[in-house]
PDB file of C-alpha atoms in Angstrom:
ATOM      1  CA  UNK A   1     103.660 137.691 186.107  1.00 41.00           C
ATOM      2  CA  UNK A   2     101.989 136.061 182.639  1.00 43.00           C
ATOM      3  CA  UNK A   3      98.630 134.576 183.184  1.00 42.00           C
ATOM      4  CA  UNK A   4      97.054 131.693 180.876  1.00 44.00           C
ATOM      5  CA  UNK A   5      94.319 129.629 181.113  1.00 41.00           C
ATOM      6  CA  UNK A   6      95.542 126.979 179.154  1.00 41.00           C
ATOM      7  CA  UNK A   7      93.699 123.741 179.586  1.00 43.00           C
ATOM      8  CA  UNK A   8      90.373 122.044 180.462  1.00 44.00           C
ATOM      9  CA  UNK A   9      89.612 119.019 181.911  1.00 44.00           C
ATOM     10  CA  UNK A  10      86.403 116.469 181.462  1.00 47.00           C
ATOM     11  CA  UNK A  11      85.386 113.302 183.925  1.00 49.00           C
ATOM     12  CA  UNK A  12      82.638 111.357 181.778  1.00 49.00           C
ATOM     13  CA  UNK A  13      81.505 108.374 182.680  1.00 48.00           C
ATOM     14  CA  UNK A  14      80.437 105.149 180.503  1.00 51.00           C
ATOM     15  CA  UNK A  15      77.418 106.652 178.961  1.00 51.00           C
ATOM     16  CA  UNK A  16      79.810 109.476 178.127  1.00 51.00           C
ATOM     17  CA  UNK A  17      77.721 112.302 180.432  1.00 51.00           C
ATOM     18  CA  UNK A  18      80.141 115.174 180.932  1.00 48.00           C
ATOM     19  CA  UNK A  19      80.030 115.105 184.936  1.00 46.00           C
ATOM     20  CA  UNK A  20      82.528 118.123 186.239  1.00 44.00           C
ATOM     21  CA  UNK A  21      84.334 120.652 183.905  1.00 42.00           C
ATOM     22  CA  UNK A  22      87.808 121.762 185.280  1.00 41.00           C
ATOM     23  CA  UNK A  23      89.524 125.329 184.510  1.00 40.00           C
ATOM     24  CA  UNK A  24      92.959 125.733 185.342  1.00 53.00           C
ATOM     25  CA  UNK A  25      94.706 128.599 185.433  1.00 61.00           C
ATOM     26  CA  UNK A  26      98.466 128.470 185.028  1.00 69.00           C
ATOM     27  CA  UNK A  27     101.104 131.569 186.159  1.00 82.00           C
ATOM     28  CA  UNK A  28     104.562 131.596 185.057  1.00 84.00           C
ATOM     29  CA  UNK A  29     107.217 132.800 186.342  1.00 91.00           C
ATOM     30  CA  UNK A  30     108.954 136.806 186.009  1.00 94.00           C
ATOM     31  CA  UNK A  31     110.257 136.605 182.324  1.00 96.00           C
ATOM     32  CA  UNK A  32     113.763 136.284 183.650  1.00 97.00           C
ATOM     33  CA  UNK A  33     116.553 133.537 182.549  1.00 97.00           C
ATOM     34  CA  UNK A  34     119.894 132.728 183.623  1.00 98.00           C
ATOM     35  CA  UNK A  35     122.523 132.636 181.140  1.00 98.00           C
ATOM     36  CA  UNK A  36     126.670 132.442 180.977  1.00 98.00           C
ATOM     37  CA  UNK A  37     128.472 136.211 182.336  1.00 97.00           C
ATOM     38  CA  UNK A  38     130.730 135.812 179.353  1.00 92.00           C
ATOM     39  CA  UNK A  39     133.200 138.434 181.786  1.00 94.00           C
ATOM     40  CA  UNK A  40     133.176 135.261 184.493  1.00 93.00           C
ATOM     41  CA  UNK A  41     137.307 134.953 185.165  1.00 90.00           C
ATOM     42  CA  UNK A  42     137.008 131.846 186.502  1.00 90.00           C
ATOM     43  CA  UNK A  43     135.574 129.443 183.804  1.00 92.00           C
ATOM     44  CA  UNK A  44     137.654 126.248 185.514  1.00 94.00           C
ATOM     45  CA  UNK A  45     134.739 125.956 187.656  1.00 95.00           C
ATOM     46  CA  UNK A  46     132.105 125.197 184.322  1.00 96.00           C
ATOM     47  CA  UNK A  47     132.468 121.577 183.623  1.00 96.00           C
ATOM     48  CA  UNK A  48     131.184 121.163 188.007  1.00 97.00           C
ATOM     49  CA  UNK A  49     128.347 123.473 188.083  1.00 97.00           C
ATOM     50  CA  UNK A  50     126.957 122.598 184.948  1.00 97.00           C
ATOM     51  CA  UNK A  51     127.320 119.202 185.556  1.00 97.00           C
ATOM     52  CA  UNK A  52     125.044 120.910 189.473  1.00 97.00           C
ATOM     53  CA  UNK A  53     123.038 121.971 187.169  1.00 97.00           C
ATOM     54  CA  UNK A  54     121.745 119.910 185.238  1.00 96.00           C
ATOM     55  CA  UNK A  55     121.764 116.729 187.321  1.00 96.00           C
ATOM     56  CA  UNK A  56     119.297 118.936 189.144  1.00 96.00           C
ATOM     57  CA  UNK A  57     117.685 120.082 186.897  1.00 95.00           C
ATOM     58  CA  UNK A  58     116.343 119.141 182.849  1.00 94.00           C
ATOM     59  CA  UNK A  59     119.633 118.788 180.689  1.00 95.00           C
ATOM     60  CA  UNK A  60     118.040 116.703 178.470  1.00 95.00           C
ATOM     61  CA  UNK A  61     117.241 119.510 175.078  1.00 95.00           C
ATOM     62  CA  UNK A  62     120.272 119.469 174.789  1.00 95.00           C
ATOM     63  CA  UNK A  63     121.347 115.723 174.706  1.00 93.00           C
ATOM     64  CA  UNK A  64     122.163 114.247 171.126  1.00 92.00           C
ATOM     65  CA  UNK A  65     118.564 114.481 168.972  1.00 91.00           C
ATOM     66  CA  UNK A  66     117.557 116.965 172.024  1.00 91.00           C
ATOM     67  CA  UNK A  67     115.436 120.302 170.523  1.00 92.00           C
ATOM     68  CA  UNK A  68     118.659 122.603 172.074  1.00 94.00           C
ATOM     69  CA  UNK A  69     121.095 119.960 171.236  1.00 93.00           C
ATOM     70  CA  UNK A  70     122.438 122.643 168.154  1.00 93.00           C
ATOM     71  CA  UNK A  71     123.851 124.997 171.082  1.00 95.00           C
ATOM     72  CA  UNK A  72     127.036 125.964 171.310  1.00 95.00           C
ATOM     73  CA  UNK A  73     129.536 125.868 174.262  1.00 94.00           C
ATOM     74  CA  UNK A  74     128.244 128.617 175.610  1.00 96.00           C
ATOM     75  CA  UNK A  75     124.967 127.820 175.240  1.00 96.00           C
ATOM     76  CA  UNK A  76     124.363 125.278 176.402  1.00 96.00           C
ATOM     77  CA  UNK A  77     125.885 125.865 179.956  1.00 97.00           C
ATOM     78  CA  UNK A  78     123.191 128.560 179.540  1.00 97.00           C
ATOM     79  CA  UNK A  79     120.216 126.244 178.796  1.00 97.00           C
ATOM     80  CA  UNK A  80     121.170 124.506 182.591  1.00 97.00           C
ATOM     81  CA  UNK A  81     122.105 127.002 184.080  1.00 98.00           C
ATOM     82  CA  UNK A  82     118.440 128.330 183.800  1.00 97.00           C
ATOM     83  CA  UNK A  83     117.577 124.794 183.544  1.00 96.00           C
ATOM     84  CA  UNK A  84     117.814 124.413 187.285  1.00 97.00           C
ATOM     85  CA  UNK A  85     117.111 128.625 187.536  1.00 96.00           C
ATOM     86  CA  UNK A  86     113.920 128.428 186.390  1.00 95.00           C
ATOM     87  CA  UNK A  87     113.745 124.775 188.328  1.00 93.00           C
ATOM     88  CA  UNK A  88     114.503 126.902 191.723  1.00 94.00           C
ATOM     89  CA  UNK A  89     111.140 129.002 191.386  1.00 93.00           C
ATOM     90  CA  UNK A  90     113.273 131.804 190.408  1.00 95.00           C
ATOM     91  CA  UNK A  91     115.533 132.250 193.658  1.00 95.00           C
ATOM     92  CA  UNK A  92     118.027 134.886 192.501  1.00 96.00           C
ATOM     93  CA  UNK A  93     120.588 132.682 194.283  1.00 97.00           C
ATOM     94  CA  UNK A  94     119.931 129.304 192.474  1.00 97.00           C
ATOM     95  CA  UNK A  95     121.979 131.472 189.829  1.00 97.00           C
ATOM     96  CA  UNK A  96     124.933 132.653 191.184  1.00 95.00           C
ATOM     97  CA  UNK A  97     127.677 129.468 190.140  1.00 96.00           C
ATOM     98  CA  UNK A  98     130.890 131.315 192.056  1.00 94.00           C
ATOM     99  CA  UNK A  99     130.432 133.896 189.658  1.00 95.00           C
ATOM    100  CA  UNK A 100     129.789 132.149 186.051  1.00 98.00           C
ATOM    101  CA  UNK A 101     126.015 132.911 185.913  1.00 98.00           C
ATOM    102  CA  UNK A 102     123.772 136.358 185.015  1.00 98.00           C
ATOM    103  CA  UNK A 103     120.527 137.330 184.924  1.00 98.00           C
ATOM    104  CA  UNK A 104     119.134 138.952 182.626  1.00 98.00           C
ATOM    105  CA  UNK A 105     116.071 139.552 181.137  1.00 97.00           C
ATOM    106  CA  UNK A 106     116.204 139.345 177.152  1.00 97.00           C
ATOM    107  CA  UNK A 107     115.399 136.057 175.931  1.00 96.00           C
ATOM    108  CA  UNK A 108     117.509 133.846 175.381  1.00 96.00           C
ATOM    109  CA  UNK A 109     116.074 131.663 173.216  1.00 96.00           C
ATOM    110  CA  UNK A 110     118.467 130.372 170.114  1.00 94.00           C
ATOM    111  CA  UNK A 111     116.391 129.730 166.851  1.00 91.00           C
ATOM    112  CA  UNK A 112     114.115 126.697 167.793  1.00 90.00           C
ATOM    113  CA  UNK A 113     115.351 126.085 171.720  1.00 94.00           C
ATOM    114  CA  UNK A 114     113.645 127.573 173.518  1.00 94.00           C
ATOM    115  CA  UNK A 115     114.571 128.740 177.484  1.00 96.00           C
ATOM    116  CA  UNK A 116     111.670 127.810 179.524  1.00 93.00           C
ATOM    117  CA  UNK A 117     110.273 130.061 181.623  1.00 92.00           C
ATOM    118  CA  UNK A 118     109.185 127.470 185.265  1.00 89.00           C
ATOM    119  CA  UNK A 119     105.327 127.949 186.653  1.00 83.00           C
ATOM    120  CA  UNK A 120     104.361 129.465 189.347  1.00 79.00           C
ATOM    121  CA  UNK A 121     104.996 127.239 192.488  1.00 70.00           C
ATOM    122  CA  UNK A 122     101.138 126.944 194.502  1.00 57.00           C
ATOM    123  CA  UNK A 123     102.920 127.266 197.741  1.00 55.00           C
ATOM    124  CA  UNK A 124     103.071 130.813 196.063  1.00 48.00           C
ATOM    125  CA  UNK A 125     100.117 131.248 195.428  1.00 47.00           C
ATOM    126  CA  UNK A 126      98.011 130.595 198.538  1.00 50.00           C
ATOM    127  CA  UNK A 127      95.367 132.431 199.215  1.00 56.00           C
ATOM    128  CA  UNK A 128      92.703 133.781 199.649  1.00 55.00           C
ATOM    129  CA  UNK A 129      91.460 132.166 196.522  1.00 60.00           C
ATOM    130  CA  UNK A 130      93.669 129.934 196.354  1.00 62.00           C
ATOM    131  CA  UNK A 131      91.199 128.507 199.482  1.00 66.00           C
ATOM    132  CA  UNK A 132      87.880 129.496 198.166  1.00 64.00           C
ATOM    133  CA  UNK A 133      88.342 127.267 195.018  1.00 68.00           C
ATOM    134  CA  UNK A 134      89.654 124.600 197.093  1.00 72.00           C
ATOM    135  CA  UNK A 135      86.454 124.926 199.094  1.00 67.00           C
ATOM    136  CA  UNK A 136      84.586 125.301 196.050  1.00 68.00           C
ATOM    137  CA  UNK A 137      85.479 122.458 194.475  1.00 68.00           C
ATOM    138  CA  UNK A 138      85.079 120.277 197.728  1.00 70.00           C
ATOM    139  CA  UNK A 139      80.740 120.483 197.549  1.00 66.00           C
ATOM    140  CA  UNK A 140      80.735 120.562 193.638  1.00 67.00           C
ATOM    141  CA  UNK A 141      82.431 116.957 194.636  1.00 66.00           C
ATOM    142  CA  UNK A 142      79.979 116.602 197.398  1.00 65.00           C
ATOM    143  CA  UNK A 143      77.458 117.661 195.465  1.00 64.00           C
ATOM    144  CA  UNK A 144      78.495 114.792 192.729  1.00 60.00           C
ATOM    145  CA  UNK A 145      78.771 112.258 195.190  1.00 60.00           C
ATOM    146  CA  UNK A 146      75.426 113.077 196.789  1.00 59.00           C
ATOM    147  CA  UNK A 147      73.499 112.798 192.390  1.00 54.00           C
ATOM    148  CA  UNK A 148      75.505 109.468 192.394  1.00 51.00           C
ATOM    149  CA  UNK A 149      76.971 110.983 188.973  1.00 47.00           C
ATOM    150  CA  UNK A 150      80.453 109.607 190.296  1.00 45.00           C
ATOM    151  CA  UNK A 151      80.578 105.708 191.497  1.00 46.00           C
ATOM    152  CA  UNK A 152      82.811 103.860 193.721  1.00 44.00           C
ATOM    153  CA  UNK A 153      82.468 101.267 193.401  1.00 38.00           C
ATOM    154  CA  UNK A 154      86.244 100.565 191.963  1.00 38.00           C
ATOM    155  CA  UNK A 155      85.105 101.324 189.278  1.00 42.00           C
ATOM    156  CA  UNK A 156      86.756 103.458 188.585  1.00 41.00           C
ATOM    157  CA  UNK A 157      88.583 102.476 184.725  1.00 41.00           C
ATOM    158  CA  UNK A 158      84.988 103.255 183.879  1.00 43.00           C
ATOM    159  CA  UNK A 159      85.957 107.299 183.861  1.00 45.00           C
ATOM    160  CA  UNK A 160      87.736 108.917 181.190  1.00 45.00           C
ATOM    161  CA  UNK A 161      89.562 111.909 181.536  1.00 46.00           C
ATOM    162  CA  UNK A 162      89.747 114.264 178.181  1.00 44.00           C
ATOM    163  CA  UNK A 163      91.223 117.090 176.864  1.00 42.00           C
ATOM    164  CA  UNK A 164      88.926 120.062 174.972  1.00 38.00           C
TER     165      UNK A 164
END
């Protein structure tokens, strides 16, 4: 499983004082992709399977003007299957499609078209570290409130969120 320190958030008040720094660890799912099984027998079910996958995930990249709109037919099907598979946390059951799909460990990306890997759900990571992080964050928030760094007087628009 890949871990990636991906972004930091800094909250600043109207006087540009740094109030809070939070680092977020993103954890990716395993290097697995769901693609069209080229040896599938009942290809008559392809249109309904692709429709099902795209109606329950995001296939906009294969639309006209999208980053993956130059894929061939097999590529479009594989992209749809993979998006559904990733959106469902790589659940093996989400890559069946009546035998039309298969799970592979070789990156299915084609040229400039990235076949994404999903992010691990927060629910999967619940454990002692998640509980400790929550408690530390809560006490940090209370400390900030006590020191009046964050003011709640219906002036939420005073705080700006900045990326580092």
